[in-house]
Tab-separated table of C-alpha atoms in Angstrom:
chain	number	residue	atom	x	y	z
Z	141	MET	CA	218.772	74.502	33.023
Z	142	GLU	CA	216.315	71.830	31.947
Z	143	VAL	CA	213.285	71.454	34.230
Z	144	ILE	CA	211.238	68.259	33.894
Z	145	VAL	CA	207.842	68.106	35.608
Z	146	GLY	CA	206.306	64.704	36.245
Z	147	LYS	CA	203.113	64.074	34.286
Z	148	MET	CA	201.408	62.753	37.437
Z	149	ALA	CA	202.380	65.743	39.596
Z	150	GLY	CA	199.529	67.360	41.498
Z	151	PHE	CA	195.905	66.697	42.374
Z	152	CYS	CA	194.600	63.169	41.997
Z	153	PRO	CA	190.896	62.715	41.061
Z	154	GLY	CA	189.876	62.078	44.680
Z	155	VAL	CA	191.502	65.281	45.934
Z	156	ARG	CA	190.177	67.311	43.022
Z	157	ASN	CA	186.661	66.078	43.746
Z	158	ALA	CA	186.968	66.873	47.473
Z	159	VAL	CA	188.292	70.391	46.905
Z	160	ASP	CA	185.822	71.289	44.137
Z	161	ARG	CA	182.805	69.951	46.016
Z	162	THR	CA	183.857	71.740	49.201
Z	163	LYS	CA	184.051	75.044	47.330
Z	164	GLU	CA	180.597	74.375	45.879
Z	165	LYS	CA	179.238	73.546	49.331
Z	166	LEU	CA	180.679	76.707	50.884
Z	167	GLU	CA	179.212	78.849	48.114
Z	168	GLU	CA	175.863	77.083	48.350
Z	169	GLU	CA	175.560	77.377	52.148
Z	170	ASN	CA	176.920	80.917	52.362
Z	171	SER	CA	177.723	80.159	56.004
Z	172	GLN	CA	180.323	78.283	58.017
Z	173	VAL	CA	180.691	74.589	57.210
Z	174	PHE	CA	182.644	72.212	59.445
Z	175	CYS	CA	185.212	69.756	58.075
Z	176	LEU	CA	186.209	66.761	60.190
Z	177	GLY	CA	189.995	66.581	59.970
Z	178	GLU	CA	192.120	68.168	57.255
Z	179	LEU	CA	190.173	67.866	54.005
Z	180	VAL	CA	193.437	66.952	52.256
Z	181	HIS	CA	197.030	66.883	53.492
Z	182	ASN	CA	198.113	70.229	52.115
Z	183	LYS	CA	198.284	73.329	54.302
Z	184	GLN	CA	197.885	75.792	51.440
Z	185	VAL	CA	194.717	74.098	50.157
Z	186	VAL	CA	193.191	73.917	53.650
Z	187	GLU	CA	194.008	77.580	54.372
Z	188	GLU	CA	192.365	78.645	51.107
Z	189	LEU	CA	189.163	76.803	52.020
Z	190	GLU	CA	189.192	78.106	55.591
Z	191	ASN	CA	189.340	81.622	54.174
Z	192	LEU	CA	186.092	80.752	52.376
Z	193	ASN	CA	184.450	79.929	55.749
Z	194	MET	CA	185.310	76.256	56.233
Z	195	LYS	CA	186.170	75.362	59.836
Z	196	THR	CA	188.428	72.365	60.418
Z	197	VAL	CA	187.729	70.366	63.595
Z	198	GLU	CA	189.503	67.275	64.883
Z	199	ASP	CA	186.591	65.728	66.798
Z	200	ILE	CA	182.959	65.240	65.774
Z	201	ALA	CA	182.056	66.448	69.295
Z	202	GLU	CA	183.071	69.946	68.146
Z	203	VAL	CA	180.229	69.963	65.610
Z	204	PRO	CA	176.944	71.149	67.218
Z	205	ASN	CA	173.819	69.011	66.856
Z	206	GLY	CA	171.887	69.756	63.687
Z	207	LYS	CA	174.865	71.410	61.925
Z	208	LYS	CA	176.529	70.381	58.646
Z	209	VAL	CA	179.899	68.714	58.302
Z	210	ILE	CA	182.191	67.574	55.496
Z	211	PHE	CA	184.115	64.314	55.762
Z	212	ARG	CA	187.723	64.548	54.586
Z	213	ALA	CA	189.059	62.736	51.516
Z	214	HIS	CA	190.943	60.212	53.703
Z	215	GLY	CA	187.729	58.971	55.273
Z	216	ILE	CA	186.424	58.562	58.805
Z	217	THR	CA	185.496	55.720	61.155
Z	218	LYS	CA	182.320	53.679	61.149
Z	219	GLU	CA	181.413	55.083	64.562
Z	220	ILE	CA	181.370	58.671	63.283
Z	221	TYR	CA	178.726	57.827	60.672
Z	222	GLU	CA	176.603	56.412	63.480
Z	223	GLU	CA	177.136	59.448	65.720
Z	224	CYS	CA	176.098	61.847	62.956
Z	225	LYS	CA	172.879	59.903	62.489
Z	226	ASN	CA	172.149	59.913	66.225
Z	227	ARG	CA	172.881	63.646	66.595
Z	228	ASN	CA	171.071	64.783	63.442
Z	229	ILE	CA	174.289	66.090	61.869
Z	230	GLU	CA	173.983	66.385	58.098
Z	231	TYR	CA	177.179	65.308	56.374
Z	232	THR	CA	178.704	65.513	52.919
Z	233	ASP	CA	180.950	62.495	52.494
Z	234	LEU	CA	183.976	63.476	50.399
Z	235	THR	CA	185.911	60.310	51.212
Z	236	CYS	CA	187.798	59.141	48.107
Z	237	VAL	CA	185.747	56.479	46.301
Z	238	LYS	CA	188.718	54.105	46.415
Z	239	VAL	CA	188.853	54.414	50.203
Z	240	LEU	CA	185.085	53.889	50.459
Z	241	ALA	CA	185.498	50.698	48.424
Z	242	ILE	CA	188.055	49.431	50.962
Z	243	HIS	CA	185.605	50.135	53.813
Z	244	GLU	CA	182.865	48.229	51.996
Z	245	ASN	CA	185.050	45.240	51.124
Z	246	ILE	CA	186.596	44.942	54.587
Z	247	ALA	CA	183.086	44.796	56.044
Z	248	LYS	CA	182.244	41.909	53.667
Z	249	VAL	CA	185.229	39.688	54.523
Z	250	ASN	CA	184.362	36.144	55.569
Z	251	PRO	CA	184.131	36.050	59.401
Z	252	LYS	CA	186.444	33.016	59.340
Z	253	ASN	CA	189.284	35.129	57.919
Z	254	LEU	CA	191.768	37.403	59.677
Z	255	ILE	CA	192.082	40.814	58.023
Z	256	VAL	CA	195.496	42.448	57.653
Z	257	LEU	CA	195.497	46.116	56.654
Z	258	ILE	CA	198.910	47.271	55.430
Z	259	GLY	CA	199.500	50.942	56.183
Z	260	ASP	CA	200.554	53.650	58.600
Z	261	LYS	CA	198.830	52.985	61.930
Z	262	ASN	CA	198.446	56.708	62.646
Z	263	HIS	CA	197.184	57.759	59.211
Z	264	PRO	CA	193.507	58.862	59.154
Z	265	GLU	CA	192.740	56.613	56.183
Z	266	THR	CA	194.065	53.549	58.005
Z	267	ILE	CA	192.257	54.459	61.226
Z	268	GLY	CA	188.996	54.800	59.290
Z	269	SER	CA	189.416	51.557	57.330
Z	270	LYS	CA	190.395	49.606	60.452
Z	271	SER	CA	187.079	50.448	62.132
Z	272	PHE	CA	185.173	48.435	59.517
Z	273	GLY	CA	187.082	45.265	60.423
Z	274	GLU	CA	185.894	45.327	64.033
Z	275	ASP	CA	187.931	42.977	66.274
Z	276	ARG	CA	189.483	40.772	63.579
Z	277	ILE	CA	191.740	43.254	61.808
Z	278	ILE	CA	195.442	43.961	62.383
Z	279	VAL	CA	197.281	46.943	60.904
Z	280	MET	CA	200.699	45.999	59.535
Z	281	GLN	CA	203.089	48.939	59.341
Z	282	THR	CA	206.407	47.078	59.501
Z	283	LEU	CA	207.703	43.517	59.351
Z	284	GLU	CA	207.864	43.626	63.149
Z	285	ASP	CA	204.078	43.141	63.137
Z	286	ILE	CA	204.442	39.601	61.726
Z	287	PRO	CA	204.610	37.833	65.145
Z	288	GLU	CA	201.264	39.377	66.201
Z	289	ILE	CA	199.715	38.317	62.899
Z	290	LYS	CA	201.053	34.757	63.278
Z	291	GLU	CA	199.582	34.492	66.760
Z	292	SER	CA	196.172	35.859	65.743
Z	293	PHE	CA	196.034	33.675	62.622
Z	294	LYS	CA	195.775	30.559	64.805
Z	295	ASN	CA	192.082	31.411	65.316
Z	296	PHE	CA	191.261	31.893	61.615
Z	297	GLU	CA	191.195	29.930	58.335
Z	298	ASN	CA	192.824	32.471	56.018
Z	299	ILE	CA	194.388	35.914	55.962
Z	300	GLU	CA	192.867	38.539	53.681
Z	301	VAL	CA	194.998	41.600	52.934
Z	302	PHE	CA	194.077	45.205	52.085
Z	303	CYS	CA	196.343	48.234	51.824
Z	304	GLN	CA	196.296	51.980	52.475
Z	305	THR	CA	195.792	53.626	49.075
Z	306	THR	CA	198.945	55.762	49.345
Z	307	PHE	CA	201.311	53.102	50.691
Z	308	SER	CA	204.708	52.308	49.164
Z	309	VAL	CA	204.398	49.777	46.334
Z	310	GLU	CA	207.858	48.412	47.131
Z	311	LYS	CA	207.036	47.843	50.808
Z	312	PHE	CA	203.643	46.355	49.972
Z	313	ASN	CA	205.269	43.691	47.781
Z	314	GLU	CA	207.869	42.982	50.491
Z	315	PHE	CA	205.140	42.553	53.126
Z	316	ILE	CA	203.091	40.254	50.889
Z	317	ASP	CA	206.089	37.952	50.413
Z	318	GLU	CA	206.417	37.649	54.200
Z	319	LEU	CA	202.691	37.150	54.791
Z	320	LYS	CA	202.654	34.268	52.291
Z	321	LYS	CA	205.025	32.474	54.658
Z	322	VAL	CA	202.342	32.766	57.345
Z	323	ASP	CA	199.427	31.750	55.100
Z	324	ASN	CA	200.230	30.094	51.775
Z	325	ASN	CA	196.615	30.672	50.710
Z	326	LEU	CA	196.850	34.399	51.359
Z	327	ILE	CA	194.017	36.449	49.815
Z	328	VAL	CA	195.554	39.657	48.463
Z	329	ASN	CA	193.629	42.829	47.615
Z	330	ASN	CA	196.129	45.333	46.225
Z	331	THR	CA	194.193	48.480	47.075
Z	332	ILE	CA	197.042	50.912	46.441
Z	333	CYS	CA	195.536	53.625	44.237
Z	334	HIS	CA	196.450	53.320	40.549
Z	335	ALA	CA	197.443	57.003	40.486
Z	336	THR	CA	199.730	56.399	43.481
Z	337	ARG	CA	201.440	53.474	41.729
Z	338	ILE	CA	201.981	55.437	38.507
Z	339	ARG	CA	203.234	58.494	40.413
Z	340	GLN	CA	205.749	56.381	42.345
Z	341	GLU	CA	206.953	54.655	39.160
Z	342	GLU	CA	207.363	57.996	37.383
Z	343	THR	CA	209.284	59.401	40.361
Z	344	GLU	CA	211.551	56.337	40.334
Z	345	ASN	CA	212.407	56.853	36.661
Z	346	LEU	CA	212.695	60.637	36.791
Z	347	SER	CA	214.977	60.640	39.846
Z	348	LYS	CA	217.454	58.450	37.941
Z	349	GLU	CA	217.657	60.926	35.046
Z	350	VAL	CA	218.230	64.233	36.826
Z	351	GLU	CA	220.831	65.847	39.070
Z	352	TYR	CA	218.349	67.328	41.526
Z	353	MET	CA	214.816	66.273	42.553
Z	354	VAL	CA	212.322	68.757	43.976
Z	355	ILE	CA	209.311	67.173	45.660
Z	356	VAL	CA	206.429	69.590	46.214
Z	357	GLY	CA	203.684	68.863	48.725
Z	358	GLY	CA	202.538	68.754	52.327
Z	359	LYS	CA	205.105	67.634	54.887
Z	360	ASN	CA	202.268	65.639	56.508
Z	361	SER	CA	201.230	63.995	53.233
Z	362	SER	CA	201.877	60.245	53.192
Z	363	ASN	CA	202.060	59.926	49.404
Z	364	THR	CA	204.331	62.983	49.071
Z	365	LYS	CA	206.785	61.711	51.692
Z	366	LYS	CA	207.025	58.420	49.800
Z	367	LEU	CA	207.965	60.310	46.615
Z	368	ALA	CA	210.786	61.947	48.563
Z	369	ASP	CA	211.923	58.551	49.898
Z	370	ILE	CA	211.982	57.085	46.383
Z	371	SER	CA	213.962	60.056	45.061
Z	372	ARG	CA	216.606	59.771	47.797
Z	373	LYS	CA	217.444	56.254	46.649
Z	374	ASN	CA	218.303	57.394	43.136
Z	375	CYS	CA	219.377	61.021	43.298
Z	376	SER	CA	222.108	62.570	45.449
Z	377	LYS	CA	220.347	65.946	45.653
Z	378	ILE	CA	216.696	66.082	46.715
Z	379	ILE	CA	214.501	68.509	48.627
Z	380	HIS	CA	210.915	68.190	49.853
Z	381	ILE	CA	209.167	71.569	50.027
Z	382	GLU	CA	205.632	72.830	50.539
Z	383	THR	CA	206.107	76.182	48.784
Z	384	VAL	CA	208.665	77.843	46.538
Z	385	ASP	CA	209.830	80.018	49.464
Z	386	GLU	CA	211.744	77.016	50.824
Z	387	LEU	CA	214.037	76.816	47.798
Z	388	ASP	CA	217.602	78.130	48.004
Z	389	ILE	CA	218.386	79.261	44.476
Z	390	SER	CA	222.130	79.014	45.072
Z	391	ASP	CA	221.771	75.220	45.285
Z	392	PHE	CA	220.847	75.064	41.596
Z	393	LYS	CA	223.459	77.304	39.975
Z	394	GLU	CA	225.604	74.430	38.748
Z	395	ILE	CA	222.720	72.043	38.018
Z	396	SER	CA	221.781	71.353	34.395
Z	397	LYS	CA	218.755	69.071	34.863
Z	398	VAL	CA	216.088	69.211	37.599
Z	399	GLY	CA	213.111	66.933	38.127
Z	400	ILE	CA	209.901	68.072	39.821
Z	401	MET	CA	207.265	65.755	41.257
Z	402	ALA	CA	204.326	66.699	43.454
Z	403	GLY	CA	201.998	64.804	45.751
Z	404	ALA	CA	198.335	64.050	45.152
Z	405	SER	CA	197.190	66.991	47.317
Z	406	THR	CA	199.531	69.609	45.835
Z	407	PRO	CA	197.762	72.480	44.015
Z	408	GLN	CA	198.860	73.371	40.490
Z	409	LYS	CA	199.920	76.874	41.547
Z	410	SER	CA	202.507	75.478	43.986
Z	411	ILE	CA	204.031	73.440	41.143
Z	412	GLU	CA	203.966	76.341	38.681
Z	413	ASP	CA	205.669	78.668	41.183
Z	414	VAL	CA	208.562	76.219	41.524
Z	415	VAL	CA	208.867	75.717	37.756
Z	416	LYS	CA	208.903	79.463	37.134
Z	417	ILE	CA	211.689	80.247	39.591
Z	418	LEU	CA	213.862	77.326	38.440
Z	419	GLU	CA	213.482	78.150	34.742
Z	420	ASN	CA	214.598	81.704	35.457
Z	421	ILE	CA	217.895	80.662	37.048
């Protein structure tokens, strides 16, 4: 059986930086370090770091005054930066540089413009980015959000668009076409990460060439779930797993060509474990 692994499978630069710097921080401190939210959306990676004395918390209130905290790769809200300053909490900001750039640019938008942030309303990256737009930003997750945008736009001169870095390229383009009908002078910032775009394109092509697609990565990972969605459109057999233990080998006995793609937070070992077991069938 031929096993083809996507070239873009696995850690993106932002995740690699967050994981490596967290390991360095844990070694340097030689004591427990708090992390606000999951550092990255991969259970295996988080568990490895927690075994090295990282403690994941969901609320900054759980971090005692004067302690040290790491900010996850997806970023945090503007208010949390302010609270850390007020409570003398030392932080290491491991927010992806591309997400930080979105925060900075949203904050600079002309006050006369309405900001539309395309993304998942419940995703930590979107929640963080939204906070920098104050009261003139709307998150657009589906086309059903268009009426709210139309109504709000009456009080502004233009609409300026940003996007969650891991959003679907296909949906982004669809949304932009609809937003241009609301504002024909739409200002578009395509902030989908370059690595995300390439990974989605490679998944699109690979899923058309193989009989079975295996997507490896966190079930709570936005970018990984989108790879699975893309694969389902082109391949009749597809499975999204976090670890090799979820594979049923009997499913592959009559398959001659398998494609493997992994999300941006998937460690290399998880990919290698899948490759090894499939090549031995």
